[in-house]
Amino acid sequence: MDKNTVTLKVGLVGDAQVGKTSLMVKYVENCFDEVYTQTLGVNYMERSINIKTTEITFSIWDLGGEAEFTNMLPLVASDAVAVLFMFDLTRKSTLSSVKDWYRQTRGFNRTAIPFLVGTKYDLFVDLSDAEQEEITRQAQKFARAMNAPLIFCSTSASINIQKIFKIVISKAFDLKLKIPEIQNVGEPILIYNERSDRADRADRADRRVSAREEMRGH
């Protein structure tokens, strides 16, 4: 039986040293290097997987986080099906930077599915409970504003790496997933169901109820 072939381009953006290259290498080659190597411009790797009769190739583009490489953002963002906006869970400044990365990336691609990905979860758990809660709440707020799945991961501990790309596939092809969501502070957050649709439906229902009540009052 002939196979269908599909290529999904995924862009990785975020500040320097948040773990973009590590995540890409971990997913493609299943290895982790503790020695930091700066990305000079853009890295690129591919991984193919088979789902029934379809071969899906992830074309993963990793942009160096230093300011001098932002002129290469169009190369990473253009035609991407999904963009992972990545931050280091132990450095709050990298989460704040997501706002700028999101704004700049949207200038080149308004249709890519955004993901908010917190890295280094294995180090995050060593922070105080108060710090963990503050960072988690802020990340949840950003993810809601972006209408993006929120995922905490660790390349060194192999936490949620495979799930990120499973969720990319589910979003790209509008497929149902049975991966349990995780929302508790201190745990490896995994929130991917679209709440905006449910919120919109609930809001519309509330407006209909209010309209009916107003009609009855006249």
PDB file of C-alpha atoms in Angstrom:
ATOM      1  CA  MET A   1       0.000   0.000   0.000  1.00  0.00           C
ATOM      2  CA  ASP A   2       1.374   3.408  -0.950  1.00  0.00           C
ATOM      3  CA  LYS A   3       2.097   5.772   1.883  1.00  0.00           C
ATOM      4  CA  ASN A   4       0.949   9.337   2.070  1.00  0.00           C
ATOM      5  CA  THR A   5       3.723  11.729   3.031  1.00  0.00           C
ATOM      6  CA  VAL A   6       3.247  14.926   4.993  1.00  0.00           C
ATOM      7  CA  THR A   7       5.859  17.431   6.152  1.00  0.00           C
ATOM      8  CA  LEU A   8       5.187  19.570   9.212  1.00  0.00           C
ATOM      9  CA  LYS A   9       7.516  22.502   9.743  1.00  0.00           C
ATOM     10  CA  VAL A  10       7.976  23.409  13.413  1.00  0.00           C
ATOM     11  CA  GLY A  11       9.849  26.524  14.532  1.00  0.00           C
ATOM     12  CA  LEU A  12      11.611  26.842  17.899  1.00  0.00           C
ATOM     13  CA  VAL A  13      12.119  30.370  19.211  1.00  0.00           C
ATOM     14  CA  GLY A  14      13.067  31.905  22.547  1.00  0.00           C
ATOM     15  CA  ASP A  15      15.963  33.457  24.434  1.00  0.00           C
ATOM     16  CA  ALA A  16      19.476  32.028  24.372  1.00  0.00           C
ATOM     17  CA  GLN A  17      20.159  28.987  26.568  1.00  0.00           C
ATOM     18  CA  VAL A  18      16.521  28.050  27.146  1.00  0.00           C
ATOM     19  CA  GLY A  19      17.091  24.612  25.621  1.00  0.00           C
ATOM     20  CA  LYS A  20      15.758  24.870  22.068  1.00  0.00           C
ATOM     21  CA  THR A  21      18.550  22.866  20.467  1.00  0.00           C
ATOM     22  CA  SER A  22      18.510  20.327  23.303  1.00  0.00           C
ATOM     23  CA  LEU A  23      14.804  19.692  22.769  1.00  0.00           C
ATOM     24  CA  MET A  24      15.269  19.267  19.021  1.00  0.00           C
ATOM     25  CA  VAL A  25      18.210  16.876  19.400  1.00  0.00           C
ATOM     26  CA  LYS A  26      16.440  14.934  22.144  1.00  0.00           C
ATOM     27  CA  TYR A  27      13.363  14.419  19.984  1.00  0.00           C
ATOM     28  CA  VAL A  28      15.241  13.572  16.784  1.00  0.00           C
ATOM     29  CA  GLU A  29      18.203  11.596  18.142  1.00  0.00           C
ATOM     30  CA  ASN A  30      17.037  10.746  21.682  1.00  0.00           C
ATOM     31  CA  CYS A  31      20.216  12.075  23.261  1.00  0.00           C
ATOM     32  CA  PHE A  32      21.069  14.921  25.634  1.00  0.00           C
ATOM     33  CA  ASP A  33      24.360  16.822  25.852  1.00  0.00           C
ATOM     34  CA  GLU A  34      24.947  18.703  29.105  1.00  0.00           C
ATOM     35  CA  VAL A  35      27.580  20.925  27.454  1.00  0.00           C
ATOM     36  CA  TYR A  36      25.964  24.121  26.145  1.00  0.00           C
ATOM     37  CA  THR A  37      26.685  24.938  22.516  1.00  0.00           C
ATOM     38  CA  GLN A  38      25.487  28.282  21.201  1.00  0.00           C
ATOM     39  CA  THR A  39      23.340  28.144  18.085  1.00  0.00           C
ATOM     40  CA  LEU A  40      24.917  30.389  15.458  1.00  0.00           C
ATOM     41  CA  GLY A  41      21.946  31.400  13.359  1.00  0.00           C
ATOM     42  CA  VAL A  42      19.664  28.476  12.580  1.00  0.00           C
ATOM     43  CA  ASN A  43      19.821  24.737  13.250  1.00  0.00           C
ATOM     44  CA  TYR A  44      17.711  22.279  11.287  1.00  0.00           C
ATOM     45  CA  MET A  45      16.838  18.617  11.832  1.00  0.00           C
ATOM     46  CA  GLU A  46      14.213  16.158  10.605  1.00  0.00           C
ATOM     47  CA  ARG A  47      12.441  13.165  12.078  1.00  0.00           C
ATOM     48  CA  SER A  48       9.909  10.957  10.324  1.00  0.00           C
ATOM     49  CA  ILE A  49       7.230   8.896  12.043  1.00  0.00           C
ATOM     50  CA  ASN A  50       4.519   6.640  10.662  1.00  0.00           C
ATOM     51  CA  ILE A  51       0.865   6.919  11.609  1.00  0.00           C
ATOM     52  CA  LYS A  52      -1.149   4.191   9.889  1.00  0.00           C
ATOM     53  CA  THR A  53      -0.575   4.765   6.156  1.00  0.00           C
ATOM     54  CA  THR A  54       0.880   8.251   6.520  1.00  0.00           C
ATOM     55  CA  GLU A  55       4.535   9.162   6.940  1.00  0.00           C
ATOM     56  CA  ILE A  56       4.859  12.444   8.823  1.00  0.00           C
ATOM     57  CA  THR A  57       8.176  14.256   8.671  1.00  0.00           C
ATOM     58  CA  PHE A  58       8.855  16.916  11.268  1.00  0.00           C
ATOM     59  CA  SER A  59      11.036  19.637   9.776  1.00  0.00           C
ATOM     60  CA  ILE A  60      12.343  21.358  12.913  1.00  0.00           C
ATOM     61  CA  TRP A  61      13.980  24.787  12.727  1.00  0.00           C
ATOM     62  CA  ASP A  62      15.816  26.160  15.762  1.00  0.00           C
ATOM     63  CA  LEU A  63      16.676  29.881  15.891  1.00  0.00           C
ATOM     64  CA  GLY A  64      19.599  31.136  17.958  1.00  0.00           C
ATOM     65  CA  GLY A  65      18.299  33.293  20.803  1.00  0.00           C
ATOM     66  CA  GLU A  66      20.824  36.130  20.564  1.00  0.00           C
ATOM     67  CA  ALA A  67      19.617  39.465  19.205  1.00  0.00           C
ATOM     68  CA  GLU A  68      21.906  39.330  16.175  1.00  0.00           C
ATOM     69  CA  PHE A  69      20.007  36.319  14.833  1.00  0.00           C
ATOM     70  CA  THR A  70      16.516  37.840  14.854  1.00  0.00           C
ATOM     71  CA  ASN A  71      16.961  38.800  11.194  1.00  0.00           C
ATOM     72  CA  MET A  72      16.779  35.053  10.485  1.00  0.00           C
ATOM     73  CA  LEU A  73      13.385  34.707  12.186  1.00  0.00           C
ATOM     74  CA  PRO A  74      11.504  34.722   8.845  1.00  0.00           C
ATOM     75  CA  LEU A  75      13.459  31.617   7.808  1.00  0.00           C
ATOM     76  CA  VAL A  76      12.233  29.785  10.919  1.00  0.00           C
ATOM     77  CA  ALA A  77       8.704  31.176  11.113  1.00  0.00           C
ATOM     78  CA  SER A  78       7.589  31.278   7.483  1.00  0.00           C
ATOM     79  CA  ASP A  79       5.390  28.329   6.481  1.00  0.00           C
ATOM     80  CA  ALA A  80       5.659  26.765   9.951  1.00  0.00           C
ATOM     81  CA  VAL A  81       2.615  24.759  10.999  1.00  0.00           C
ATOM     82  CA  ALA A  82       3.514  25.271  14.657  1.00  0.00           C
ATOM     83  CA  VAL A  83       5.907  27.492  16.601  1.00  0.00           C
ATOM     84  CA  LEU A  84       7.183  26.531  20.040  1.00  0.00           C
ATOM     85  CA  PHE A  85       7.768  29.651  22.130  1.00  0.00           C
ATOM     86  CA  MET A  86      10.259  28.366  24.665  1.00  0.00           C
ATOM     87  CA  PHE A  87      11.395  29.662  28.042  1.00  0.00           C
ATOM     88  CA  ASP A  88      13.543  28.449  30.927  1.00  0.00           C
ATOM     89  CA  LEU A  89      11.364  27.639  33.951  1.00  0.00           C
ATOM     90  CA  THR A  90      14.184  28.744  36.273  1.00  0.00           C
ATOM     91  CA  ARG A  91      14.647  32.176  34.632  1.00  0.00           C
ATOM     92  CA  LYS A  92      11.555  34.386  34.752  1.00  0.00           C
ATOM     93  CA  SER A  93      13.104  36.879  32.334  1.00  0.00           C
ATOM     94  CA  THR A  94      12.924  34.288  29.554  1.00  0.00           C
ATOM     95  CA  LEU A  95       9.175  33.960  30.090  1.00  0.00           C
ATOM     96  CA  SER A  96       8.764  37.733  29.896  1.00  0.00           C
ATOM     97  CA  SER A  97      10.676  37.687  26.606  1.00  0.00           C
ATOM     98  CA  VAL A  98       8.040  35.417  25.075  1.00  0.00           C
ATOM     99  CA  LYS A  99       5.860  38.500  24.504  1.00  0.00           C
ATOM    100  CA  ASP A 100       8.419  39.973  22.093  1.00  0.00           C
ATOM    101  CA  TRP A 101       9.127  36.640  20.415  1.00  0.00           C
ATOM    102  CA  TYR A 102       5.405  36.099  19.901  1.00  0.00           C
ATOM    103  CA  ARG A 103       4.858  39.582  18.469  1.00  0.00           C
ATOM    104  CA  GLN A 104       7.816  39.333  16.088  1.00  0.00           C
ATOM    105  CA  THR A 105       6.971  35.808  14.951  1.00  0.00           C
ATOM    106  CA  ARG A 106       3.338  36.694  14.282  1.00  0.00           C
ATOM    107  CA  GLY A 107       4.614  39.377  11.926  1.00  0.00           C
ATOM    108  CA  PHE A 108       5.925  36.621   9.645  1.00  0.00           C
ATOM    109  CA  ASN A 109       3.338  33.900  10.264  1.00  0.00           C
ATOM    110  CA  ARG A 110      -0.142  34.568  11.596  1.00  0.00           C
ATOM    111  CA  THR A 111      -1.493  31.051  11.091  1.00  0.00           C
ATOM    112  CA  ALA A 112       1.087  28.870  12.871  1.00  0.00           C
ATOM    113  CA  ILE A 113      -0.236  27.094  15.953  1.00  0.00           C
ATOM    114  CA  PRO A 114       1.520  28.610  18.994  1.00  0.00           C
ATOM    115  CA  PHE A 115       2.831  26.461  21.840  1.00  0.00           C
ATOM    116  CA  LEU A 116       4.239  27.782  25.122  1.00  0.00           C
ATOM    117  CA  VAL A 117       6.949  25.405  26.326  1.00  0.00           C
ATOM    118  CA  GLY A 118       8.743  25.699  29.667  1.00  0.00           C
ATOM    119  CA  THR A 119      12.066  23.854  29.775  1.00  0.00           C
ATOM    120  CA  LYS A 120      14.349  22.487  32.503  1.00  0.00           C
ATOM    121  CA  TYR A 121      11.505  21.150  34.627  1.00  0.00           C
ATOM    122  CA  ASP A 122      14.062  18.950  36.428  1.00  0.00           C
ATOM    123  CA  LEU A 123      15.638  22.141  37.854  1.00  0.00           C
ATOM    124  CA  PHE A 124      12.320  23.940  38.311  1.00  0.00           C
ATOM    125  CA  VAL A 125      11.246  21.436  40.972  1.00  0.00           C
ATOM    126  CA  ASP A 126      14.160  22.598  43.155  1.00  0.00           C
ATOM    127  CA  LEU A 127      12.711  26.118  43.385  1.00  0.00           C
ATOM    128  CA  SER A 128      10.602  27.164  46.361  1.00  0.00           C
ATOM    129  CA  ASP A 129       6.876  26.422  46.274  1.00  0.00           C
ATOM    130  CA  ALA A 130       6.181  30.155  46.021  1.00  0.00           C
ATOM    131  CA  GLU A 131       8.475  30.549  43.013  1.00  0.00           C
ATOM    132  CA  GLN A 132       6.973  27.518  41.304  1.00  0.00           C
ATOM    133  CA  GLU A 133       3.476  28.885  41.792  1.00  0.00           C
ATOM    134  CA  GLU A 134       4.391  32.371  40.549  1.00  0.00           C
ATOM    135  CA  ILE A 135       6.040  31.065  37.377  1.00  0.00           C
ATOM    136  CA  THR A 136       3.266  28.537  36.702  1.00  0.00           C
ATOM    137  CA  ARG A 137       0.497  31.127  37.109  1.00  0.00           C
ATOM    138  CA  GLN A 138       2.315  33.590  34.854  1.00  0.00           C
ATOM    139  CA  ALA A 139       2.877  30.915  32.215  1.00  0.00           C
ATOM    140  CA  GLN A 140      -0.798  29.921  32.361  1.00  0.00           C
ATOM    141  CA  LYS A 141      -1.761  33.570  31.896  1.00  0.00           C
ATOM    142  CA  PHE A 142       0.503  33.903  28.855  1.00  0.00           C
ATOM    143  CA  ALA A 143      -0.759  30.639  27.352  1.00  0.00           C
ATOM    144  CA  ARG A 144      -4.374  31.777  27.675  1.00  0.00           C
ATOM    145  CA  ALA A 145      -3.545  35.099  26.002  1.00  0.00           C
ATOM    146  CA  MET A 146      -1.780  33.245  23.170  1.00  0.00           C
ATOM    147  CA  ASN A 147      -4.507  30.580  22.970  1.00  0.00           C
ATOM    148  CA  ALA A 148      -1.640  28.106  23.155  1.00  0.00           C
ATOM    149  CA  PRO A 149      -1.046  24.714  24.763  1.00  0.00           C
ATOM    150  CA  LEU A 150       1.217  24.992  27.818  1.00  0.00           C
ATOM    151  CA  ILE A 151       3.790  22.274  28.395  1.00  0.00           C
ATOM    152  CA  PHE A 152       6.577  21.970  30.974  1.00  0.00           C
ATOM    153  CA  CYS A 153       9.331  19.621  29.850  1.00  0.00           C
ATOM    154  CA  SER A 154      12.815  18.346  30.611  1.00  0.00           C
ATOM    155  CA  THR A 155      15.206  17.061  27.973  1.00  0.00           C
ATOM    156  CA  SER A 156      17.649  15.615  30.507  1.00  0.00           C
ATOM    157  CA  ALA A 157      14.883  13.705  32.328  1.00  0.00           C
ATOM    158  CA  SER A 158      12.871  12.914  29.159  1.00  0.00           C
ATOM    159  CA  ILE A 159       9.692  14.546  30.466  1.00  0.00           C
ATOM    160  CA  ASN A 160       6.939  15.485  27.976  1.00  0.00           C
ATOM    161  CA  ILE A 161       9.274  15.654  24.953  1.00  0.00           C
ATOM    162  CA  GLN A 162       7.381  13.107  22.845  1.00  0.00           C
ATOM    163  CA  LYS A 163       4.054  14.538  23.972  1.00  0.00           C
ATOM    164  CA  ILE A 164       4.865  17.983  22.584  1.00  0.00           C
ATOM    165  CA  PHE A 165       5.061  16.613  19.062  1.00  0.00           C
ATOM    166  CA  LYS A 166       2.046  14.353  19.518  1.00  0.00           C
ATOM    167  CA  ILE A 167       0.064  17.453  20.424  1.00  0.00           C
ATOM    168  CA  VAL A 168       1.472  19.271  17.380  1.00  0.00           C
ATOM    169  CA  ILE A 169       0.074  16.474  15.195  1.00  0.00           C
ATOM    170  CA  SER A 170      -3.280  16.537  16.973  1.00  0.00           C
ATOM    171  CA  LYS A 171      -3.595  20.301  16.487  1.00  0.00           C
ATOM    172  CA  ALA A 172      -2.400  20.233  12.885  1.00  0.00           C
ATOM    173  CA  PHE A 173      -4.914  17.561  11.869  1.00  0.00           C
ATOM    174  CA  ASP A 174      -7.650  18.291  14.425  1.00  0.00           C
ATOM    175  CA  LEU A 175      -7.315  14.864  16.041  1.00  0.00           C
ATOM    176  CA  LYS A 176      -8.504  13.810  19.481  1.00  0.00           C
ATOM    177  CA  LEU A 177      -5.854  12.950  22.059  1.00  0.00           C
ATOM    178  CA  LYS A 178      -6.199  10.788  25.144  1.00  0.00           C
ATOM    179  CA  ILE A 179      -3.138  12.157  26.949  1.00  0.00           C
ATOM    180  CA  PRO A 180      -4.226  13.218  30.458  1.00  0.00           C
ATOM    181  CA  GLU A 181      -3.800  16.905  31.183  1.00  0.00           C
ATOM    182  CA  ILE A 182      -1.735  18.018  34.184  1.00  0.00           C
ATOM    183  CA  GLN A 183      -2.599  21.352  35.800  1.00  0.00           C
ATOM    184  CA  ASN A 184      -1.285  21.164  39.372  1.00  0.00           C
ATOM    185  CA  VAL A 185       1.493  23.543  40.416  1.00  0.00           C
ATOM    186  CA  GLY A 186       4.744  21.653  40.946  1.00  0.00           C
ATOM    187  CA  GLU A 187       3.901  18.950  38.419  1.00  0.00           C
ATOM    188  CA  PRO A 188       4.994  18.862  34.733  1.00  0.00           C
ATOM    189  CA  ILE A 189       2.175  21.002  33.351  1.00  0.00           C
ATOM    190  CA  LEU A 190       0.431  19.673  30.247  1.00  0.00           C
ATOM    191  CA  ILE A 191      -2.566  21.719  29.123  1.00  0.00           C
ATOM    192  CA  TYR A 192      -3.592  21.428  25.500  1.00  0.00           C
ATOM    193  CA  ASN A 193      -7.379  21.403  25.188  1.00  0.00           C
ATOM    194  CA  GLU A 194      -8.740  24.589  23.695  1.00  0.00           C
ATOM    195  CA  ARG A 195     -10.562  26.467  26.387  1.00  0.00           C
ATOM    196  CA  SER A 196     -11.334  29.486  24.273  1.00  0.00           C
ATOM    197  CA  ASP A 197     -13.945  27.607  22.240  1.00  0.00           C
ATOM    198  CA  ARG A 198     -15.682  26.417  25.374  1.00  0.00           C
ATOM    199  CA  ALA A 199     -15.423  29.864  26.904  1.00  0.00           C
ATOM    200  CA  ASP A 200     -16.873  31.442  23.763  1.00  0.00           C
ATOM    201  CA  ARG A 201     -19.757  28.976  23.780  1.00  0.00           C
ATOM    202  CA  ALA A 202     -20.391  29.605  27.466  1.00  0.00           C
ATOM    203  CA  ASP A 203     -20.219  33.358  26.901  1.00  0.00           C
ATOM    204  CA  ARG A 204     -22.694  33.126  24.030  1.00  0.00           C
ATOM    205  CA  ALA A 205     -25.001  31.008  26.194  1.00  0.00           C
ATOM    206  CA  ASP A 206     -24.788  33.576  29.004  1.00  0.00           C
ATOM    207  CA  ARG A 207     -25.648  36.351  26.567  1.00  0.00           C
ATOM    208  CA  ARG A 208     -28.650  34.382  25.285  1.00  0.00           C
ATOM    209  CA  VAL A 209     -29.893  33.861  28.850  1.00  0.00           C
ATOM    210  CA  SER A 210     -29.425  37.568  29.628  1.00  0.00           C
ATOM    211  CA  ALA A 211     -31.277  38.531  26.464  1.00  0.00           C
ATOM    212  CA  ARG A 212     -34.183  36.236  27.317  1.00  0.00           C
ATOM    213  CA  GLU A 213     -34.354  37.615  30.855  1.00  0.00           C
ATOM    214  CA  GLU A 214     -34.285  41.155  29.518  1.00  0.00           C
ATOM    215  CA  MET A 215     -37.095  40.333  27.088  1.00  0.00           C
ATOM    216  CA  ARG A 216     -39.179  38.890  29.895  1.00  0.00           C
ATOM    217  CA  GLY A 217     -38.629  42.015  31.943  1.00  0.00           C
ATOM    218  CA  HIS A 218     -40.217  44.253  29.280  1.00  0.00           C
TER     219      HIS A 218
END
